Amino acid sequence: MDKENEIDSLTKEIVTLYEELTLLYDVSETISSFHDIDKITSGILRQIGEVLHIESISVALWDKLEELLVIKASLGLPEETKGMKIPLGEGGIFSFVVKEGKPKMGPDARTDPVVKDLLMDSAIAKPYICVPLKAADEVIGLVLAIAKQDKQTFSSRDLKLLLSAAIQTAIVIKNAQLVSDLKWLFITTVKAISSAIEAKDSYTHGHSTRVTLYSLVIADQLGLSREIKENIRLAGILHDVGKIGIPVEILNKPSGLSKEEYDEIKKHPDAGSKIVEGIEHLVKIVPGIRHHHERYDGQGYPDHLQKENIPLLGRILAVADAFDAITSDRPYRRAECTEVALDELRKHAGTQFDPEIVDAFFLAYEQGKIYRPETENLSFKKFFLEEED
């Protein structure tokens, strides 16, 4: 009998270990396939919920600025719980787990007033496990699992599995937060460079942001990859970086340019590409910066490329840049209306512009995706940190 008990005990340990390893593997696979925190947390919840057969589960992350928890993802709870902000009061499940950095289990989550609100006044007891998300001894959030689908109470095995998943999850979320912070620092630095250019030319305020928006809409219409869209974000805001070396009196000249002055303007794609190519993280966008003034018929500059020999970034930026230029005030003329700009794009499709890019632009326009935004009111951080599927 003792031998049978020993075998039974070992069998249960092996099963538990297998389920733990399976969960950790599935969590690892899930988080490696996503690029932002929302998708990471949603994917992890699905994996944990399936393995532990949990009725409802949520992830809340700590917001340092507001000093409260924010629910980032949930399953089995009302949709409106996502984004809910939860201040830490005295006592309570969330307060204990965040402040103590320890897990908490109990027979009924309804005893906590905050959780009770999430459960929409359930009439039956809801056992729970709440575990901290800790990275380098810092609590960055928590995972709350409520009730099992088989109506059983949570076991020490469930707690062990959830803690194991939480350790890996916390590390990945922390890394994602750091990457997001670094990306934002990088993007704001790039934007500062772009703003320095626009400061020289008061007539092009917001131009780079609008060109980026139009270019991304075209990219969406063409079904381009996330990587290409990331390159477009950067190429769009830096496409005119070469103008930093052009004298202000030429940029802001209220009358037509002389041949010599126009030749000076035409140097900016080459100058911009030379500025950017020396920055490792920007090498991929050099083709867009260098070739956004090439023409489809080969009559553009600086390299007189034609058709598909013009890099895709350059062909997309050319259409977006022209549309914004026509609909913007310039020192020597007033802005034209949208209809005039559209006529110009259609008129020069196949000569100045790639006709496929123009077609994509028109389809986007017909769907209401092309409009002139108020760039002053644009949430720059939200827009430039937006992640794609």
Coordinates of C-alpha atoms in Angstrom, one line a residue:
M1 CA 0.0 0.0 0.0
D2 CA 2.8 2.4 0.8
K3 CA 4.4 1.5 -2.5
E4 CA 1.1 2.3 -4.3
N5 CA 0.9 5.6 -2.4
E6 CA 4.4 6.5 -3.4
I7 CA 3.8 5.7 -7.0
D8 CA 0.6 7.7 -7.0
S9 CA 2.4 10.7 -5.4
L10 CA 5.2 10.5 -8.0
T11 CA 2.6 10.3 -10.8
K12 CA 0.9 13.4 -9.5
E13 CA 4.2 15.3 -9.2
I14 CA 5.1 14.3 -12.8
V15 CA 1.7 15.4 -14.1
T16 CA 2.1 18.7 -12.3
L17 CA 5.6 19.3 -13.6
Y18 CA 4.5 18.4 -17.1
E19 CA 1.6 20.9 -16.9
E20 CA 3.9 23.6 -15.5
L21 CA 6.4 23.1 -18.3
T22 CA 3.7 23.0 -20.9
L23 CA 2.2 26.3 -19.5
L24 CA 5.6 28.0 -19.5
Y25 CA 6.3 26.8 -23.0
D26 CA 2.9 28.1 -24.3
V27 CA 3.4 31.4 -22.5
S28 CA 6.9 31.7 -24.0
E29 CA 5.5 31.0 -27.5
T30 CA 2.7 33.5 -27.0
I31 CA 4.8 36.4 -25.8
S32 CA 7.5 35.9 -28.4
S33 CA 4.9 36.4 -31.2
F34 CA 3.7 39.8 -30.0
H35 CA 5.2 43.2 -29.9
D36 CA 3.2 45.2 -27.4
I37 CA 2.0 44.9 -23.9
D38 CA -1.7 44.6 -24.6
K39 CA -1.2 41.7 -27.0
I40 CA 1.3 40.0 -24.6
T41 CA -1.1 40.2 -21.7
S42 CA -4.1 39.0 -23.7
G43 CA -2.2 36.1 -25.1
I44 CA -0.9 35.0 -21.7
L45 CA -4.3 35.2 -20.2
R46 CA -5.7 32.8 -22.8
Q47 CA -2.9 30.3 -22.1
I48 CA -3.2 30.4 -18.3
G49 CA -7.0 30.3 -18.5
E50 CA -7.0 27.2 -20.7
V51 CA -4.4 25.3 -18.6
L52 CA -6.0 26.0 -15.2
H53 CA -9.6 26.0 -16.5
I54 CA -10.2 29.4 -14.9
E55 CA -13.6 31.1 -15.1
S56 CA -12.2 34.6 -15.3
I57 CA -8.7 36.1 -15.2
S58 CA -7.2 39.6 -15.6
V59 CA -3.9 41.3 -15.7
A60 CA -3.4 44.7 -14.0
L61 CA -0.2 46.8 -14.3
W62 CA 1.1 49.4 -12.0
D63 CA 1.1 53.0 -13.3
K64 CA 3.9 54.9 -11.6
L65 CA 2.7 58.3 -12.5
E66 CA -0.9 57.9 -11.3
E67 CA 0.1 55.4 -8.5
L68 CA -2.7 53.0 -9.3
L69 CA -3.4 49.8 -11.1
V70 CA -4.7 49.7 -14.7
I71 CA -6.4 46.5 -16.0
K72 CA -4.7 45.8 -19.3
A73 CA -6.5 42.6 -20.3
S74 CA -9.2 40.3 -19.0
L75 CA -11.1 37.1 -19.9
G76 CA -14.5 36.2 -18.5
L77 CA -15.1 39.7 -17.2
P78 CA -17.2 42.5 -18.8
E79 CA -15.4 44.3 -21.7
E80 CA -15.6 47.6 -19.9
T81 CA -13.1 46.3 -17.2
K82 CA -10.3 46.8 -19.7
G83 CA -8.6 50.1 -18.9
M84 CA -10.2 50.4 -15.5
K85 CA -8.1 52.3 -13.0
I86 CA -7.9 50.8 -9.5
P87 CA -6.4 53.0 -6.7
L88 CA -4.9 51.0 -3.7
G89 CA -6.9 51.5 -0.6
E90 CA -6.3 50.1 2.8
G91 CA -6.5 46.3 2.8
G92 CA -8.1 44.4 0.0
I93 CA -6.7 41.8 -2.4
F94 CA -4.9 44.2 -4.8
S95 CA -3.4 46.3 -2.0
F96 CA -2.0 43.3 -0.2
V97 CA -0.4 41.7 -3.4
V98 CA 1.1 45.0 -4.6
K99 CA 2.4 46.3 -1.3
E100 CA 3.6 42.9 0.1
G101 CA 4.7 41.4 -3.2
K102 CA 3.2 38.1 -2.2
P103 CA 0.4 36.0 -3.6
K104 CA -3.0 35.8 -1.9
M105 CA -5.7 33.0 -2.1
G106 CA -9.2 33.0 -0.7
P107 CA -12.5 31.2 -0.8
D108 CA -14.6 34.2 -2.0
A109 CA -13.4 37.2 -4.0
R110 CA -16.7 39.0 -3.4
T111 CA -15.4 40.0 0.1
D112 CA -13.3 42.5 -1.7
P113 CA -15.4 45.5 -2.8
V114 CA -13.3 46.3 -5.9
V115 CA -13.4 42.7 -7.1
K116 CA -17.1 42.4 -6.3
D117 CA -17.8 45.3 -8.7
L118 CA -15.8 43.5 -11.4
L119 CA -17.9 40.4 -10.8
M120 CA -21.2 42.3 -11.3
D121 CA -22.7 41.1 -8.0
S122 CA -22.3 37.4 -8.5
A123 CA -24.7 35.4 -6.2
I124 CA -22.3 32.6 -5.5
A125 CA -18.9 32.4 -3.9
K126 CA -15.9 33.0 -6.1
P127 CA -12.6 31.4 -5.0
Y128 CA -9.5 33.4 -6.2
I129 CA -5.8 33.5 -6.6
C130 CA -4.0 36.8 -7.0
V131 CA -0.2 36.7 -7.7
P132 CA 2.2 39.6 -8.2
L133 CA 4.1 40.3 -11.4
K134 CA 7.6 40.9 -10.1
A135 CA 10.7 41.9 -12.1
A136 CA 14.0 42.4 -10.2
D137 CA 12.0 42.6 -6.9
E138 CA 9.8 45.3 -8.3
V139 CA 6.1 44.7 -8.4
I140 CA 4.9 45.9 -11.8
G141 CA 1.4 44.5 -11.6
L142 CA -0.6 41.4 -10.8
V143 CA -2.6 38.5 -12.2
L144 CA -6.1 37.8 -10.7
A145 CA -7.7 34.4 -11.3
I146 CA -11.3 34.0 -10.2
A147 CA -13.1 30.7 -9.9
K148 CA -12.5 27.4 -11.7
Q149 CA -14.8 26.2 -14.4
D150 CA -15.4 22.9 -12.5
K151 CA -16.5 24.9 -9.4
Q152 CA -13.6 23.5 -7.3
T153 CA -11.5 25.6 -5.0
F154 CA -7.9 26.5 -6.1
S155 CA -5.2 24.2 -5.0
S156 CA -1.5 24.7 -4.1
R157 CA -0.7 23.2 -7.5
D158 CA -2.8 26.0 -9.2
L159 CA -0.9 28.6 -7.2
K160 CA 2.4 27.1 -8.2
L161 CA 1.5 27.1 -11.9
L162 CA 0.2 30.6 -11.7
L163 CA 3.3 31.9 -9.9
S164 CA 5.6 30.2 -12.5
A165 CA 3.7 31.8 -15.4
A166 CA 3.8 35.2 -13.5
I167 CA 7.6 35.1 -13.2
Q168 CA 8.1 34.8 -16.9
T169 CA 5.3 37.2 -17.7
A170 CA 6.7 39.9 -15.5
I171 CA 10.1 39.7 -17.1
V172 CA 8.7 40.0 -20.6
I173 CA 6.3 42.9 -19.7
K174 CA 9.1 44.8 -18.0
N175 CA 11.3 44.3 -21.1
A176 CA 8.4 45.5 -23.3
Q177 CA 8.0 48.6 -21.2
L178 CA 11.7 49.3 -21.4
V179 CA 11.6 48.9 -25.2
S180 CA 8.6 51.1 -25.4
D181 CA 10.3 53.8 -23.4
L182 CA 13.5 53.6 -25.5
K183 CA 11.4 53.7 -28.7
W184 CA 9.6 56.8 -27.5
L185 CA 12.9 58.5 -26.6
F186 CA 14.3 57.6 -30.0
I187 CA 11.1 58.9 -31.8
T188 CA 11.1 62.1 -29.8
T189 CA 14.7 62.7 -30.7
V190 CA 13.9 62.2 -34.4
K191 CA 10.9 64.5 -34.1
A192 CA 13.1 67.1 -32.5
I193 CA 15.3 67.0 -35.6
S194 CA 12.3 67.3 -37.8
S195 CA 10.9 70.2 -35.8
A196 CA 14.3 72.0 -36.2
I197 CA 13.9 71.8 -39.9
E198 CA 10.3 73.1 -39.9
A199 CA 11.4 75.9 -37.6
K200 CA 13.5 77.2 -40.5
D201 CA 10.5 77.1 -42.8
S202 CA 7.4 78.4 -41.1
Y203 CA 5.2 77.4 -44.1
T204 CA 5.8 73.7 -43.6
H205 CA 4.7 73.4 -40.0
G206 CA 3.3 69.9 -39.4
H207 CA 4.3 68.9 -42.9
S208 CA 6.4 65.9 -41.9
T209 CA 3.7 64.5 -39.6
R210 CA 1.0 64.8 -42.2
V211 CA 3.2 63.2 -44.8
T212 CA 3.8 60.3 -42.4
L213 CA 0.1 59.9 -41.8
Y214 CA -0.8 59.9 -45.5
S215 CA 2.0 57.4 -46.2
L216 CA 0.8 55.0 -43.5
V217 CA -2.7 55.1 -44.9
I218 CA -1.3 54.2 -48.3
A219 CA 0.8 51.4 -46.7
D220 CA -2.4 50.1 -45.0
Q221 CA -4.2 50.1 -48.3
L222 CA -1.4 48.2 -50.0
G223 CA -1.3 45.7 -47.1
L224 CA 2.3 46.3 -46.4
S225 CA 4.1 44.7 -43.5
R226 CA 4.6 46.0 -40.0
E227 CA 8.3 46.5 -40.6
I228 CA 7.7 48.6 -43.7
K229 CA 5.2 50.7 -41.7
E230 CA 7.8 51.3 -39.0
N231 CA 10.3 52.5 -41.6
I232 CA 7.6 54.8 -43.1
R233 CA 7.0 56.4 -39.7
L234 CA 10.7 57.3 -39.5
A235 CA 11.2 58.2 -43.1
G236 CA 8.1 60.4 -43.1
I237 CA 9.2 62.6 -40.3
L238 CA 12.8 62.8 -41.6
H239 CA 12.2 62.9 -45.3
D240 CA 13.2 66.6 -45.5
V241 CA 16.1 66.4 -43.0
G242 CA 18.5 67.6 -45.7
K243 CA 16.8 71.0 -45.8
I244 CA 18.7 71.8 -42.5
G245 CA 21.6 73.0 -44.7
I246 CA 19.5 75.1 -47.1
P247 CA 19.6 78.9 -46.4
V248 CA 16.5 80.3 -44.8
E249 CA 16.2 83.0 -47.5
I250 CA 15.8 80.3 -50.1
L251 CA 13.3 78.2 -48.1
N252 CA 11.1 81.3 -47.4
K253 CA 11.5 83.2 -50.6
P254 CA 8.1 84.7 -51.5
S255 CA 8.7 84.6 -55.2
G256 CA 9.8 82.0 -57.7
L257 CA 13.2 80.5 -57.3
S258 CA 16.1 81.0 -59.7
K259 CA 17.7 78.0 -61.4
E260 CA 20.6 78.3 -59.0
E261 CA 18.2 78.4 -56.0
Y262 CA 16.2 75.5 -57.2
D263 CA 19.4 73.5 -57.7
E264 CA 20.2 74.2 -54.1
I265 CA 16.7 72.9 -53.0
K266 CA 17.3 69.8 -55.1
K267 CA 20.3 68.9 -53.0
H268 CA 18.2 68.1 -49.9
P269 CA 17.4 64.4 -50.7
D270 CA 21.1 63.6 -51.1
A271 CA 22.1 65.7 -48.1
G272 CA 19.4 64.1 -46.0
S273 CA 20.4 60.5 -47.0
K274 CA 24.0 61.3 -46.0
I275 CA 22.9 62.6 -42.6
V276 CA 20.8 59.6 -41.9
E277 CA 23.0 56.8 -43.3
G278 CA 25.5 57.4 -40.4
I279 CA 22.9 56.4 -37.8
E280 CA 22.7 52.6 -37.4
H281 CA 19.0 52.5 -36.5
L282 CA 18.0 54.7 -39.5
V283 CA 19.9 52.9 -42.3
K284 CA 16.7 51.2 -43.5
I285 CA 15.0 54.5 -44.2
V286 CA 17.8 56.0 -46.4
P287 CA 16.1 54.9 -49.6
G288 CA 12.9 56.8 -48.7
I289 CA 14.7 60.0 -47.8
R290 CA 17.0 59.9 -50.9
H291 CA 14.4 59.0 -53.4
H292 CA 11.2 60.8 -52.4
H293 CA 11.7 63.3 -55.3
E294 CA 12.3 60.7 -58.0
R295 CA 9.7 60.5 -60.8
Y296 CA 8.2 57.3 -62.1
D297 CA 9.3 58.3 -65.7
G298 CA 12.9 58.8 -64.6
Q299 CA 12.9 62.6 -64.8
G300 CA 13.2 63.2 -61.0
Y301 CA 16.2 63.6 -58.7
P302 CA 18.8 62.9 -57.4
D303 CA 19.5 59.7 -59.3
H304 CA 16.9 59.7 -62.2
L305 CA 15.5 56.3 -61.2
Q306 CA 12.3 55.1 -62.9
K307 CA 9.4 52.8 -62.2
E308 CA 10.1 50.0 -59.8
N309 CA 13.8 50.9 -59.6
I310 CA 12.6 53.7 -57.3
P311 CA 12.5 52.2 -53.8
L312 CA 8.9 51.6 -52.5
L313 CA 9.4 54.0 -49.6
G314 CA 10.4 56.7 -52.1
R315 CA 7.3 56.1 -54.3
I316 CA 4.9 56.2 -51.3
L317 CA 6.4 59.3 -49.8
A318 CA 6.4 61.0 -53.2
V319 CA 2.6 60.8 -53.4
A320 CA 2.0 61.8 -49.8
D321 CA 4.5 64.6 -50.0
A322 CA 2.9 66.0 -53.2
F323 CA -0.6 65.9 -51.8
D324 CA 0.4 67.8 -48.7
A325 CA 2.5 70.3 -50.6
I326 CA -0.4 71.1 -52.9
T327 CA -2.9 71.5 -50.0
S328 CA -0.5 73.7 -47.9
D329 CA 0.4 77.4 -48.0
R330 CA 3.8 78.1 -49.4
P331 CA 5.7 81.5 -49.6
Y332 CA 4.9 81.9 -53.3
R333 CA 1.3 80.6 -53.4
R334 CA -1.8 79.8 -51.3
A335 CA -2.9 76.3 -50.6
E336 CA -5.1 74.5 -53.2
C337 CA -8.3 72.6 -52.2
T338 CA -8.3 68.8 -51.9
E339 CA -10.0 68.4 -55.3
V340 CA -7.2 70.2 -57.1
A341 CA -4.6 68.1 -55.3
L342 CA -6.5 64.9 -56.3
D343 CA -6.7 66.0 -59.9
E344 CA -2.9 66.6 -59.9
L345 CA -2.2 63.2 -58.5
R346 CA -4.4 61.5 -61.1
K347 CA -3.1 63.6 -64.0
H348 CA 0.5 62.7 -63.2
A349 CA 0.0 59.0 -62.4
G350 CA 2.3 57.0 -64.6
T351 CA 4.6 60.0 -65.2
Q352 CA 5.5 61.6 -61.9
F353 CA 3.9 59.0 -59.6
D354 CA 3.6 55.2 -59.4
P355 CA 0.0 54.6 -60.6
E356 CA -0.5 51.8 -58.1
I357 CA 0.4 54.1 -55.2
V358 CA -2.0 56.7 -56.6
D359 CA -4.8 54.2 -56.9
A360 CA -4.2 53.1 -53.3
F361 CA -4.3 56.8 -52.2
F362 CA -7.6 57.3 -54.1
L363 CA -9.2 54.2 -52.6
A364 CA -8.2 55.4 -49.1
Y365 CA -9.6 58.8 -49.8
E366 CA -12.9 57.3 -51.0
Q367 CA -13.1 55.4 -47.7
G368 CA -12.6 58.6 -45.7
K369 CA -9.1 57.7 -44.5
I370 CA -7.4 60.7 -46.2
Y371 CA -8.0 64.0 -44.5
R372 CA -5.9 67.0 -43.4
P373 CA -5.4 66.5 -39.7
E374 CA -4.9 69.3 -37.1
T375 CA -1.4 68.3 -36.3
E376 CA -1.3 70.5 -33.2
N377 CA -4.0 68.3 -31.7
L378 CA -2.5 65.0 -32.8
S379 CA -1.5 62.7 -30.0
F380 CA 2.0 62.3 -31.3
K381 CA 3.1 59.7 -28.7
K382 CA 0.0 57.5 -29.3
F383 CA 0.4 57.7 -33.1
F384 CA 4.1 57.0 -33.4
L385 CA 4.0 54.2 -30.8
E386 CA 1.1 52.5 -32.4
E387 CA 1.7 48.8 -33.0
E388 CA 0.5 46.8 -35.9
D389 CA -0.7 43.2 -36.0

